[in-house]
Short mmCIF file of C-alpha atoms in Angstrom, two decimals:
data_model
loop_
_atom_site.label_atom_id
_atom_site.label_comp_id
_atom_site.label_asym_id
_atom_site.label_seq_id
_atom_site.Cartn_x
_atom_site.Cartn_y
_atom_site.Cartn_z
CA UNK Y 119 -0.01 0.14 -0.03
CA UNK Y 120 3.04 2.36 0.59
CA UNK Y 121 4.17 1.75 -2.85
CA UNK Y 122 1.03 2.72 -4.42
CA UNK Y 123 0.66 5.81 -2.05
CA UNK Y 124 4.21 6.77 -3.10
CA UNK Y 125 3.44 6.28 -6.81
CA UNK Y 126 0.44 8.56 -6.59
CA UNK Y 127 2.29 11.20 -4.62
CA UNK Y 128 4.79 11.85 -7.42
CA UNK Y 129 3.36 10.08 -10.30
CA UNK Y 130 5.41 11.72 -13.28
CA UNK Y 131 8.82 10.06 -11.67
CA UNK Y 132 7.64 6.43 -11.96
CA UNK Y 133 5.60 4.23 -14.33
CA UNK Y 134 3.18 3.15 -11.71
CA UNK Y 135 1.84 6.32 -10.97
CA UNK Y 136 1.46 7.08 -14.77
CA UNK Y 137 -0.13 4.11 -15.12
CA UNK Y 138 -2.63 4.52 -12.16
CA UNK Y 139 -3.61 7.90 -13.21
CA UNK Y 140 -4.01 6.98 -16.87
CA UNK Y 141 -6.54 4.03 -15.60
CA UNK Y 142 -8.27 6.59 -13.63
CA UNK Y 143 -8.53 9.03 -16.59
CA UNK Y 144 -9.55 6.46 -19.00
CA UNK Y 145 -12.22 4.88 -16.59
CA UNK Y 146 -13.67 8.24 -15.98
CA UNK Y 147 -14.00 9.28 -19.62
CA UNK Y 148 -15.63 5.72 -20.58
CA UNK Y 149 -18.07 6.04 -17.45
CA UNK Y 150 -19.06 9.41 -18.49
CA UNK Y 151 -19.60 8.97 -21.99
CA UNK Y 152 -21.52 5.69 -21.14
CA UNK Y 153 -23.89 7.69 -18.76
CA UNK Y 154 -24.51 10.59 -21.03
CA UNK Y 155 -25.15 8.40 -23.99
CA UNK Y 156 -27.64 6.12 -22.03
CA UNK Y 157 -29.17 9.26 -20.15
CA UNK Y 158 -29.95 11.46 -22.90
CA UNK Y 159 -32.88 9.90 -25.19
CA UNK Y 160 -31.28 9.46 -28.74
CA UNK Y 161 -31.89 7.05 -31.61
CA UNK Y 162 -28.57 6.11 -32.20
CA UNK Y 163 -27.69 1.93 -32.32
CA UNK Y 164 -25.46 0.20 -29.89
CA UNK Y 165 -23.03 0.13 -32.49
CA UNK Y 166 -22.94 3.89 -33.17
CA UNK Y 167 -22.58 4.58 -29.40
CA UNK Y 168 -19.78 1.92 -29.04
CA UNK Y 169 -17.90 3.89 -31.94
CA UNK Y 170 -18.21 7.35 -30.10
CA UNK Y 171 -17.38 5.98 -27.06
CA UNK Y 172 -14.23 4.16 -28.60
CA UNK Y 173 -13.21 7.21 -30.58
CA UNK Y 174 -13.38 9.86 -28.00
CA UNK Y 175 -11.27 7.25 -25.73
CA UNK Y 176 -8.44 7.16 -28.07
CA UNK Y 177 -8.64 10.81 -28.46
CA UNK Y 178 -8.42 11.05 -24.65
CA UNK Y 179 -5.37 8.63 -24.61
CA UNK Y 180 -3.62 10.60 -27.51
CA UNK Y 181 -3.95 13.96 -25.39
CA UNK Y 182 -2.63 12.09 -22.22
CA UNK Y 183 0.26 10.95 -24.08
CA UNK Y 184 0.97 14.06 -25.53
CA UNK Y 185 0.59 15.80 -22.41
CA UNK Y 186 2.62 13.27 -20.23
CA UNK Y 187 5.61 12.73 -22.47
#
């Protein structure tokens, strides 16, 4: 547990901290988009909703890589 706390205290100096924050950002992105597309009434099919979530998640991953590295 101390290792995880130390990694989250200074994430830019170790890969574990970056990975933990990366998972948090991607998880929040997917959860938010899924809830938005579920709560907003729309006639989109499941395939289109999955494509929207996938595309925006890839964009978030690219932005994360550009900002961190």
